[in-house]
Amino acid sequence: GAVVSQHPSRVICKSGTSVKIECRSLDFQATTMFWYRQFPKQSLMLMATSNEGSKATYEQGVEKDKFLINHASLTLSTLTVTSAHPEDSSFYICSARGQTSSTDTQYFGPGTRLTVL
Amino acid sequence: GQQLNQSPQSMFIQEGEDVSMNCTSSSIFNTWLWYKQDPGEGPVLLIALYKAGELTSNGRLTAQFGITRKDSFLNISASIPSDVGIYFCAGQRNTGNQFYFGTGTSLTVIP
């Protein structure tokens, strides 16, 4: 299946700093990538949809100035958590859309564990 | 956003037993996906279904796209300890639209 990588896998940062997470589709071009947040023992919560070359679409309740998304190429999307606070600590997962004329699938990255001290 | 109803929420079974879980929606979907997530990892795609009534297997796993297009089922035969994890379903109304995810089924296999 398609491969999506995410970097870093874990990051610990001080409160007030910014953290950038990269998501790459390694063997296919992804015009659309998604960013999710997952709390322990809960399902995936969609934060935003990232389209190559255009502004991201954020879900209701997600602060776009807090979670900056850039999708500069067909294989790379980045999520920057700005001025991170302890409540931003979570598991962040990206996914990339693999779409043909008749099928549509999402492939997930391995996730990034963010801990804000 | 919409979430799909997935049941059961958790399962504790003996190694070797078969497992069944399902996902239901109030809306019609044209695509159903099933994922498995291990602790601390991202979900891994197990099976993709694109046609009502479709039955697809992946090793010991079999998934079905419900005839009504409002549900899907995942079966695991002869469970083994490495089947432990959380299984998520995802549904999509039309190609290019958002995928909606189920609440997950946590599977524990007792050796």
CSV table of N, CA, C and O in Angstrom, one decimal, chain A residues 34 36 38 41-44 46 59 91 93 97-111 113, chain B residues 1 3 31 33 35 37 40-45 48 50 86 88 92 94-99 101-104:
chain,number,residue,atom,x,y,z
A,34,PHE,N,-4.7,15.4,5.2
A,34,PHE,CA,-5.6,15.7,6.3
A,34,PHE,C,-4.8,15.7,7.6
A,34,PHE,O,-3.8,14.9,7.7
A,36,TYR,N,-5.2,15.2,11.7
A,36,TYR,CA,-6.1,14.7,12.8
A,36,TYR,C,-5.4,14.9,14.1
A,36,TYR,O,-4.1,14.9,14.2
A,38,GLN,N,-5.7,13.1,18.0
A,38,GLN,CA,-6.3,12.0,18.7
A,38,GLN,C,-5.9,12.0,20.2
A,38,GLN,O,-4.8,12.0,20.6
A,41,LYS,N,-7.5,6.8,23.8
A,41,LYS,CA,-8.7,5.9,23.7
A,41,LYS,C,-9.9,6.6,23.0
A,41,LYS,O,-11.0,6.2,23.3
A,42,GLN,N,-9.6,7.5,22.2
A,42,GLN,CA,-10.7,8.2,21.4
A,42,GLN,C,-10.4,8.0,19.9
A,42,GLN,O,-9.3,7.6,19.5
A,43,SER,N,-11.4,8.4,19.2
A,43,SER,CA,-11.3,8.3,17.7
A,43,SER,C,-10.5,9.5,17.2
A,43,SER,O,-10.1,10.4,17.9
A,44,LEU,N,-10.4,9.5,15.9
A,44,LEU,CA,-9.6,10.6,15.2
A,44,LEU,C,-10.5,11.8,15.1
A,44,LEU,O,-11.7,11.7,14.6
A,46,LEU,N,-10.8,15.2,13.1
A,46,LEU,CA,-10.3,16.0,11.9
A,46,LEU,C,-10.1,17.4,12.3
A,46,LEU,O,-11.0,18.1,12.8
A,59,GLU,N,-11.7,22.7,10.5
A,59,GLU,CA,-12.9,22.3,11.1
A,59,GLU,C,-13.3,23.3,12.1
A,59,GLU,O,-12.5,24.0,12.7
A,91,PHE,N,-1.6,13.4,20.3
A,91,PHE,CA,-1.1,12.6,19.2
A,91,PHE,C,-1.7,13.2,17.9
A,91,PHE,O,-2.9,13.2,17.7
A,93,ILE,N,-1.9,13.1,13.8
A,93,ILE,CA,-1.7,12.1,12.7
A,93,ILE,C,-2.1,12.8,11.4
A,93,ILE,O,-3.2,13.5,11.3
A,97,ARG,N,-4.6,11.6,0.8
A,97,ARG,CA,-5.6,11.0,-0.1
A,97,ARG,C,-5.0,10.4,-1.3
A,97,ARG,O,-4.3,11.0,-2.1
A,98,GLY,N,-5.4,9.1,-1.6
A,98,GLY,CA,-5.0,8.5,-2.8
A,98,GLY,C,-6.2,8.2,-3.6
A,98,GLY,O,-7.1,7.4,-3.3
A,99,GLN,N,-6.4,9.0,-4.7
A,99,GLN,CA,-7.6,9.0,-5.4
A,99,GLN,C,-7.4,8.7,-6.9
A,99,GLN,O,-6.5,9.2,-7.5
A,100,THR,N,-8.2,7.8,-7.4
A,100,THR,CA,-8.2,7.5,-8.8
A,100,THR,C,-9.6,7.9,-9.4
A,100,THR,O,-10.4,8.5,-8.7
A,101,SER,N,-9.9,7.6,-10.6
A,101,SER,CA,-11.2,8.0,-11.2
A,101,SER,C,-12.3,7.3,-10.5
A,101,SER,O,-13.5,7.8,-10.6
A,102,SER,N,-12.1,6.1,-9.9
A,102,SER,CA,-13.2,5.4,-9.4
A,102,SER,C,-13.0,5.0,-7.9
A,102,SER,O,-14.0,4.5,-7.3
A,103,THR,N,-11.9,5.3,-7.3
A,103,THR,CA,-11.7,4.9,-5.9
A,103,THR,C,-11.1,6.0,-5.1
A,103,THR,O,-10.4,6.9,-5.7
A,104,ASP,N,-11.3,6.0,-3.9
A,104,ASP,CA,-10.8,7.1,-3.0
A,104,ASP,C,-10.4,6.4,-1.7
A,104,ASP,O,-11.2,5.7,-1.1
A,105,THR,N,-9.1,6.6,-1.2
A,105,THR,CA,-8.6,6.0,0.0
A,105,THR,C,-7.8,7.0,0.7
A,105,THR,O,-7.2,7.9,0.2
A,106,GLN,N,-7.7,6.8,2.0
A,106,GLN,CA,-6.8,7.6,2.9
A,106,GLN,C,-5.8,6.8,3.5
A,106,GLN,O,-6.1,5.7,4.0
A,107,TYR,N,-4.5,7.2,3.4
A,107,TYR,CA,-3.4,6.5,4.0
A,107,TYR,C,-2.8,7.4,5.1
A,107,TYR,O,-2.5,8.5,4.9
A,108,PHE,N,-2.6,6.8,6.2
A,108,PHE,CA,-2.2,7.5,7.4
A,108,PHE,C,-0.7,7.5,7.6
A,108,PHE,O,0.0,6.5,7.3
A,109,GLY,N,-0.2,8.5,8.2
A,109,GLY,CA,1.2,8.5,8.7
A,109,GLY,C,1.3,7.8,10.0
A,109,GLY,O,0.2,7.5,10.6
A,110,PRO,N,2.5,7.6,10.6
A,110,PRO,CA,2.6,6.9,11.8
A,110,PRO,C,2.3,7.8,13.1
A,110,PRO,O,2.3,7.3,14.2
A,111,GLY,N,2.1,9.1,12.9
A,111,GLY,CA,1.7,9.9,14.0
A,111,GLY,C,2.9,10.6,14.7
A,111,GLY,O,4.0,10.2,14.6
A,113,ARG,N,3.8,12.3,18.5
A,113,ARG,CA,3.4,12.5,19.9
A,113,ARG,C,4.0,13.8,20.4
A,113,ARG,O,5.2,13.9,20.4
B,1,GLY,N,-18.3,17.1,13.4
B,1,GLY,CA,-18.7,16.4,12.2
B,1,GLY,C,-19.4,15.1,12.5
B,1,GLY,O,-19.4,14.6,13.7
B,3,GLN,N,-20.1,11.2,13.0
B,3,GLN,CA,-19.3,10.0,13.4
B,3,GLN,C,-20.2,8.8,13.1
B,3,GLN,O,-21.4,8.9,13.3
B,31,THR,N,-18.2,4.5,-0.2
B,31,THR,CA,-16.9,3.9,0.1
B,31,THR,C,-16.9,3.6,1.6
B,31,THR,O,-17.3,4.4,2.4
B,33,LEU,N,-14.0,2.0,4.5
B,33,LEU,CA,-12.6,1.6,4.7
B,33,LEU,C,-12.5,1.0,6.1
B,33,LEU,O,-13.2,1.5,7.0
B,35,TYR,N,-9.6,0.2,9.2
B,35,TYR,CA,-8.2,0.4,9.6
B,35,TYR,C,-8.0,-0.3,10.9
B,35,TYR,O,-8.9,-0.6,11.7
B,37,GLN,N,-5.3,0.2,14.3
B,37,GLN,CA,-4.4,1.1,14.9
B,37,GLN,C,-3.7,0.4,16.1
B,37,GLN,O,-4.4,0.0,17.0
B,40,GLY,N,0.2,4.0,19.9
B,40,GLY,CA,1.3,4.9,19.5
B,40,GLY,C,1.6,4.9,18.0
B,40,GLY,O,2.6,5.5,17.6
B,41,GLU,N,0.8,4.3,17.2
B,41,GLU,CA,1.0,4.3,15.8
B,41,GLU,C,-0.2,4.9,15.0
B,41,GLU,O,-1.3,5.1,15.6
B,42,GLY,N,0.0,5.2,13.7
B,42,GLY,CA,-1.1,5.7,12.9
B,42,GLY,C,-1.9,4.5,12.4
B,42,GLY,O,-1.5,3.4,12.4
B,43,PRO,N,-3.2,4.7,12.0
B,43,PRO,CA,-4.0,3.6,11.5
B,43,PRO,C,-3.5,3.1,10.2
B,43,PRO,O,-3.0,3.8,9.4
B,44,VAL,N,-3.6,1.8,10.1
B,44,VAL,CA,-3.1,1.1,8.9
B,44,VAL,C,-4.3,0.6,8.1
B,44,VAL,O,-5.2,-0.1,8.7
B,45,LEU,N,-4.4,0.8,6.8
B,45,LEU,CA,-5.5,0.4,6.0
B,45,LEU,C,-5.5,-1.1,5.9
B,45,LEU,O,-4.5,-1.7,5.5
B,48,ALA,N,-10.5,-2.0,1.8
B,48,ALA,CA,-11.3,-0.9,1.2
B,48,ALA,C,-12.4,-1.6,0.4
B,48,ALA,O,-12.2,-2.5,-0.4
B,50,TYR,N,-15.8,-0.7,-2.2
B,50,TYR,CA,-16.3,0.4,-3.1
B,50,TYR,C,-17.6,0.1,-3.7
B,50,TYR,O,-18.2,0.9,-4.5
B,86,ILE,N,-6.9,-1.3,18.0
B,86,ILE,CA,-8.2,-0.6,17.8
B,86,ILE,C,-8.6,-0.6,16.3
B,86,ILE,O,-7.7,-0.2,15.5
B,88,PHE,N,-10.9,0.8,13.3
B,88,PHE,CA,-11.8,1.9,12.9
B,88,PHE,C,-12.4,1.6,11.6
B,88,PHE,O,-11.7,1.1,10.6
B,92,GLN,N,-17.4,7.2,3.3
B,92,GLN,CA,-17.4,8.4,2.4
B,92,GLN,C,-18.6,8.4,1.6
B,92,GLN,O,-19.0,7.3,1.0
B,94,ASN,N,-19.3,10.4,-1.3
B,94,ASN,CA,-18.9,10.4,-2.7
B,94,ASN,C,-17.4,10.6,-2.8
B,94,ASN,O,-16.8,11.2,-1.9
B,95,THR,N,-16.9,10.1,-3.9
B,95,THR,CA,-15.5,10.3,-4.2
B,95,THR,C,-15.1,11.8,-4.1
B,95,THR,O,-15.7,12.6,-4.7
B,96,GLY,N,-14.0,12.0,-3.3
B,96,GLY,CA,-13.6,13.4,-3.2
B,96,GLY,C,-14.1,14.1,-1.9
B,96,GLY,O,-13.6,15.1,-1.5
B,97,ASN,N,-15.1,13.5,-1.3
B,97,ASN,CA,-15.7,14.1,-0.1
B,97,ASN,C,-14.9,13.6,1.1
B,97,ASN,O,-14.0,12.8,1.0
B,98,GLN,N,-15.2,14.2,2.2
B,98,GLN,CA,-14.6,13.9,3.5
B,98,GLN,C,-14.9,12.4,3.9
B,98,GLN,O,-16.0,11.9,3.6
B,99,PHE,N,-14.0,11.8,4.6
B,99,PHE,CA,-14.2,10.5,5.2
B,99,PHE,C,-14.6,10.7,6.7
B,99,PHE,O,-14.1,11.6,7.4
B,101,PHE,N,-15.2,8.9,10.4
B,101,PHE,CA,-14.6,7.8,11.1
B,101,PHE,C,-15.5,7.3,12.2
B,101,PHE,O,-16.3,8.0,12.8
B,102,GLY,N,-15.5,6.0,12.4
B,102,GLY,CA,-16.2,5.3,13.5
B,102,GLY,C,-15.5,5.6,14.8
B,102,GLY,O,-14.4,6.1,14.9
B,103,THR,N,-16.2,5.2,15.9
B,103,THR,CA,-15.7,5.5,17.2
B,103,THR,C,-14.6,4.5,17.7
B,103,THR,O,-14.0,4.6,18.7
B,104,GLY,N,-14.5,3.4,16.9
B,104,GLY,CA,-13.4,2.4,17.2
B,104,GLY,C,-13.9,1.2,18.0
B,104,GLY,O,-14.8,1.4,18.8
